[in-house]
mmCIF file of C-alpha atoms in Angstrom:
data_model
loop_
_atom_site.group_PDB
_atom_site.id
_atom_site.type_symbol
_atom_site.label_atom_id
_atom_site.label_comp_id
_atom_site.label_asym_id
_atom_site.label_seq_id
_atom_site.Cartn_x
_atom_site.Cartn_y
_atom_site.Cartn_z
ATOM 1 C CA UNK A 30 -69.042 -120.943 69.655
ATOM 2 C CA UNK A 31 -67.101 -121.042 72.884
ATOM 3 C CA UNK A 32 -66.671 -123.391 75.832
ATOM 4 C CA UNK A 33 -68.316 -120.777 78.083
ATOM 5 C CA UNK A 34 -71.407 -120.557 75.852
ATOM 6 C CA UNK A 35 -71.571 -124.344 75.652
ATOM 7 C CA UNK A 36 -71.384 -124.667 79.466
ATOM 8 C CA UNK A 37 -74.118 -122.018 79.936
ATOM 9 C CA UNK A 38 -76.435 -123.777 77.496
ATOM 10 C CA UNK A 39 -75.788 -127.197 79.032
ATOM 11 C CA UNK A 40 -76.429 -125.799 82.531
ATOM 12 C CA UNK A 41 -79.686 -124.198 81.423
ATOM 13 C CA UNK A 42 -80.896 -127.356 79.701
ATOM 14 C CA UNK A 43 -79.959 -129.393 82.772
ATOM 15 C CA UNK A 44 -81.682 -126.910 85.104
ATOM 16 C CA UNK A 45 -78.607 -126.854 87.329
ATOM 17 C CA UNK A 46 -78.832 -123.341 88.799
ATOM 18 C CA UNK A 47 -79.909 -124.321 92.305
ATOM 19 C CA UNK A 48 -77.429 -127.175 92.468
ATOM 20 C CA UNK A 49 -74.665 -124.892 91.185
ATOM 21 C CA UNK A 50 -75.445 -122.334 93.889
ATOM 22 C CA UNK A 51 -75.376 -125.037 96.573
ATOM 23 C CA UNK A 52 -72.046 -126.395 95.302
ATOM 24 C CA UNK A 53 -70.420 -122.960 95.048
ATOM 25 C CA UNK A 54 -71.772 -121.212 98.135
ATOM 26 C CA UNK A 55 -68.327 -120.084 99.290
ATOM 27 C CA UNK A 56 -68.122 -117.371 96.616
ATOM 28 C CA UNK A 57 -67.418 -113.742 97.484
ATOM 29 C CA UNK A 58 -69.997 -112.297 95.111
ATOM 30 C CA UNK A 59 -72.889 -113.421 92.920
ATOM 31 C CA UNK A 60 -73.461 -111.318 89.795
ATOM 32 C CA UNK A 61 -76.992 -111.602 88.453
ATOM 33 C CA UNK A 62 -77.762 -110.400 84.937
ATOM 34 C CA UNK A 63 -81.276 -110.538 83.490
ATOM 35 C CA UNK A 64 -80.134 -109.752 79.945
ATOM 36 C CA UNK A 65 -80.366 -113.434 79.009
ATOM 37 C CA UNK A 66 -84.144 -113.183 79.585
ATOM 38 C CA UNK A 67 -84.562 -110.835 76.593
ATOM 39 C CA UNK A 68 -85.648 -113.622 74.202
ATOM 40 C CA UNK A 69 -88.194 -115.147 76.562
ATOM 41 C CA UNK A 70 -88.537 -118.854 77.319
ATOM 42 C CA UNK A 71 -89.943 -122.067 75.958
ATOM 43 C CA UNK A 72 -92.359 -123.952 78.221
ATOM 44 C CA UNK A 73 -91.900 -127.673 77.662
ATOM 45 C CA UNK A 74 -94.303 -128.677 80.444
ATOM 46 C CA UNK A 75 -95.795 -127.221 83.609
ATOM 47 C CA UNK A 76 -92.457 -126.903 85.429
ATOM 48 C CA UNK A 77 -89.923 -127.132 82.583
ATOM 49 C CA UNK A 78 -88.722 -123.934 80.949
ATOM 50 C CA UNK A 79 -85.709 -123.290 78.764
ATOM 51 C CA UNK A 80 -84.391 -119.780 78.219
ATOM 52 C CA UNK A 81 -84.585 -118.855 74.553
ATOM 53 C CA UNK A 82 -80.969 -117.754 74.439
ATOM 54 C CA UNK A 83 -78.825 -117.075 71.398
ATOM 55 C CA UNK A 84 -76.903 -120.215 72.268
ATOM 56 C CA UNK A 85 -80.103 -122.283 72.282
ATOM 57 C CA UNK A 86 -81.176 -120.765 68.978
ATOM 58 C CA UNK A 87 -77.883 -121.813 67.368
ATOM 59 C CA UNK A 88 -78.441 -125.506 68.157
ATOM 60 C CA UNK A 89 -78.736 -127.427 64.892
ATOM 61 C CA UNK A 90 -82.045 -129.026 65.927
ATOM 62 C CA UNK A 91 -83.557 -125.864 67.484
ATOM 63 C CA UNK A 92 -86.545 -125.767 65.123
ATOM 64 C CA UNK A 93 -87.489 -129.388 65.632
ATOM 65 C CA UNK A 94 -87.094 -129.092 69.425
ATOM 66 C CA UNK A 95 -89.321 -126.022 69.670
ATOM 67 C CA UNK A 96 -92.000 -126.903 67.110
ATOM 68 C CA UNK A 97 -95.351 -126.900 68.863
ATOM 69 C CA UNK A 98 -93.847 -125.754 72.189
ATOM 70 C CA UNK A 99 -95.411 -122.628 73.738
ATOM 71 C CA UNK A 100 -93.084 -119.601 73.748
ATOM 72 C CA UNK A 101 -93.439 -116.985 76.475
ATOM 73 C CA UNK A 102 -92.150 -113.593 75.398
ATOM 74 C CA UNK A 103 -90.040 -111.556 77.784
ATOM 75 C CA UNK A 104 -92.113 -108.879 79.472
ATOM 76 C CA UNK A 105 -95.491 -110.517 78.868
ATOM 77 C CA UNK A 106 -97.661 -110.945 81.950
ATOM 78 C CA UNK A 107 -97.190 -114.721 81.877
ATOM 79 C CA UNK A 108 -93.412 -114.341 81.755
ATOM 80 C CA UNK A 109 -93.350 -111.882 84.641
ATOM 81 C CA UNK A 110 -95.729 -114.035 86.706
ATOM 82 C CA UNK A 111 -93.658 -117.189 86.187
ATOM 83 C CA UNK A 112 -90.401 -115.256 86.744
ATOM 84 C CA UNK A 113 -91.725 -113.913 90.080
ATOM 85 C CA UNK A 114 -92.677 -117.428 91.212
ATOM 86 C CA UNK A 115 -89.192 -118.728 90.363
ATOM 87 C CA UNK A 116 -87.643 -115.596 91.855
ATOM 88 C CA UNK A 117 -88.727 -116.660 95.355
ATOM 89 C CA UNK A 118 -87.326 -120.154 94.819
ATOM 90 C CA UNK A 119 -84.002 -118.636 93.719
ATOM 91 C CA UNK A 120 -83.979 -116.233 96.671
ATOM 92 C CA UNK A 121 -84.616 -119.097 99.112
ATOM 93 C CA UNK A 122 -81.638 -121.047 97.740
ATOM 94 C CA UNK A 123 -79.455 -117.930 97.996
ATOM 95 C CA UNK A 124 -80.678 -117.260 101.555
ATOM 96 C CA UNK A 125 -80.012 -120.813 102.650
ATOM 97 C CA UNK A 126 -76.428 -120.374 101.448
ATOM 98 C CA UNK A 127 -75.904 -116.876 102.873
ATOM 99 C CA UNK A 128 -75.695 -115.286 99.444
ATOM 100 C CA UNK A 129 -78.524 -112.729 99.205
ATOM 101 C CA UNK A 130 -76.319 -110.040 100.710
ATOM 102 C CA UNK A 131 -73.509 -111.089 98.353
ATOM 103 C CA UNK A 132 -75.695 -110.789 95.238
ATOM 104 C CA UNK A 133 -75.576 -107.806 92.907
ATOM 105 C CA UNK A 134 -78.188 -107.544 90.168
ATOM 106 C CA UNK A 135 -76.716 -105.773 87.146
ATOM 107 C CA UNK A 136 -79.278 -103.357 85.731
ATOM 108 C CA UNK A 137 -77.800 -101.250 82.967
ATOM 109 C CA UNK A 138 -80.173 -99.594 80.560
ATOM 110 C CA UNK A 139 -79.741 -100.703 77.010
ATOM 111 C CA UNK A 140 -77.895 -98.026 75.082
ATOM 112 C CA UNK A 141 -79.910 -95.780 72.802
ATOM 113 C CA UNK A 142 -76.810 -94.511 70.978
ATOM 114 C CA UNK A 143 -73.307 -95.741 70.238
ATOM 115 C CA UNK A 144 -70.027 -93.929 70.837
ATOM 116 C CA UNK A 145 -70.393 -92.046 67.544
ATOM 117 C CA UNK A 146 -73.819 -90.682 68.508
ATOM 118 C CA UNK A 147 -75.633 -92.950 66.079
ATOM 119 C CA UNK A 148 -78.962 -94.381 67.198
ATOM 120 C CA UNK A 149 -78.639 -98.029 68.107
ATOM 121 C CA UNK A 150 -80.782 -100.257 65.915
ATOM 122 C CA UNK A 151 -83.637 -102.488 66.859
ATOM 123 C CA UNK A 152 -83.238 -105.788 68.661
ATOM 124 C CA UNK A 153 -85.807 -108.425 67.741
ATOM 125 C CA UNK A 154 -87.846 -105.588 66.139
ATOM 126 C CA UNK A 155 -88.050 -103.689 69.451
ATOM 127 C CA UNK A 156 -86.296 -100.447 70.312
ATOM 128 C CA UNK A 157 -83.836 -100.414 73.197
ATOM 129 C CA UNK A 158 -85.954 -97.917 75.135
ATOM 130 C CA UNK A 159 -88.873 -100.346 75.146
ATOM 131 C CA UNK A 160 -86.650 -103.061 76.595
ATOM 132 C CA UNK A 161 -85.514 -100.640 79.304
ATOM 133 C CA UNK A 162 -89.118 -100.131 80.382
ATOM 134 C CA UNK A 163 -89.735 -103.892 80.421
ATOM 135 C CA UNK A 164 -86.617 -104.643 82.472
ATOM 136 C CA UNK A 165 -87.424 -101.965 85.003
ATOM 137 C CA UNK A 166 -90.299 -103.872 86.594
ATOM 138 C CA UNK A 167 -88.119 -106.968 87.017
ATOM 139 C CA UNK A 168 -85.347 -104.895 88.601
ATOM 140 C CA UNK A 169 -87.845 -103.040 90.810
ATOM 141 C CA UNK A 170 -89.335 -106.317 91.996
ATOM 142 C CA UNK A 171 -85.931 -107.766 92.903
ATOM 143 C CA UNK A 172 -84.942 -104.571 94.699
ATOM 144 C CA UNK A 173 -88.219 -104.443 96.637
ATOM 145 C CA UNK A 174 -87.529 -108.009 97.725
ATOM 146 C CA UNK A 175 -84.101 -107.447 99.219
ATOM 147 C CA UNK A 176 -81.560 -107.486 96.391
ATOM 148 C CA UNK A 177 -79.011 -104.801 95.656
ATOM 149 C CA UNK A 178 -79.492 -103.506 92.118
ATOM 150 C CA UNK A 179 -76.771 -101.713 90.172
ATOM 151 C CA UNK A 180 -78.692 -99.381 87.901
ATOM 152 C CA UNK A 181 -76.943 -97.540 85.112
ATOM 153 C CA UNK A 182 -78.536 -94.982 82.847
ATOM 154 C CA UNK A 183 -77.146 -93.164 79.817
ATOM 155 C CA UNK A 184 -75.150 -96.176 78.707
ATOM 156 C CA UNK A 185 -73.366 -96.073 75.353
ATOM 157 C CA UNK A 186 -73.073 -98.962 72.906
ATOM 158 C CA UNK A 187 -69.786 -99.896 71.262
ATOM 159 C CA UNK A 188 -70.218 -100.110 67.483
ATOM 160 C CA UNK A 189 -66.998 -102.144 67.323
ATOM 161 C CA UNK A 190 -67.721 -104.505 70.194
ATOM 162 C CA UNK A 191 -66.037 -107.906 69.895
ATOM 163 C CA UNK A 192 -69.464 -109.618 69.872
ATOM 164 C CA UNK A 193 -70.911 -107.138 67.409
ATOM 165 C CA UNK A 194 -72.995 -104.001 67.795
ATOM 166 C CA UNK A 195 -75.998 -104.306 70.095
ATOM 167 C CA UNK A 196 -77.702 -102.063 72.634
ATOM 168 C CA UNK A 197 -76.307 -104.292 75.408
ATOM 169 C CA UNK A 198 -72.705 -104.378 74.134
ATOM 170 C CA UNK A 199 -71.267 -101.322 75.836
ATOM 171 C CA UNK A 200 -68.227 -99.091 75.540
ATOM 172 C CA UNK A 201 -65.271 -99.747 77.810
ATOM 173 C CA UNK A 202 -66.292 -96.790 80.023
ATOM 174 C CA UNK A 203 -69.551 -98.531 80.929
ATOM 175 C CA UNK A 204 -67.673 -101.717 81.805
ATOM 176 C CA UNK A 205 -65.271 -99.613 83.930
ATOM 177 C CA UNK A 206 -68.205 -98.486 86.077
ATOM 178 C CA UNK A 207 -69.292 -102.103 86.421
ATOM 179 C CA UNK A 208 -65.780 -103.145 87.490
ATOM 180 C CA UNK A 209 -65.423 -100.315 90.023
ATOM 181 C CA UNK A 210 -68.786 -101.086 91.620
ATOM 182 C CA UNK A 211 -68.176 -104.811 91.663
ATOM 183 C CA UNK A 212 -64.713 -104.419 93.152
ATOM 184 C CA UNK A 213 -66.158 -102.052 95.771
ATOM 185 C CA UNK A 214 -68.520 -104.829 96.856
ATOM 186 C CA UNK A 215 -65.559 -107.121 97.477
ATOM 187 C CA UNK A 216 -63.803 -104.772 99.908
#
């Protein structure tokens, strides 16, 4: 739908993360968001995974590409095990480029209610609170292994968000806290 989404999908399909970090190591801050993991991943072979993102799902040949390919659901033991293995590879690339200390892992809870007080609906047939519990072990693992984690509880969803209502589309006040914390890291 947008150039940004197209670039993110192309980068994921190309597996360019490590190269991108190497080529952009002069940045002031790395923001790391695990929200994209929510749909799990497709395992095309032993070392080839593609994040099952909304952008990937919107590809016109998505069904034919994924037919017969094992899917690993976010939060399953296999997903967490593989994620931890790749975590150390990612950390090593960041360390080599002096970026671990410049990395901030965004860890907002998914909102349980919107700004009107209405309960936020299900996402992929799972309640937001269940996702919060799943994410926590990923965040805890990253924190225990040297990353700064920006945790936010009591988040509120925006029922009129420009990308539509979702437990991870927050009110402006939540984004204000993000901005203040991020800007504080740059000082």
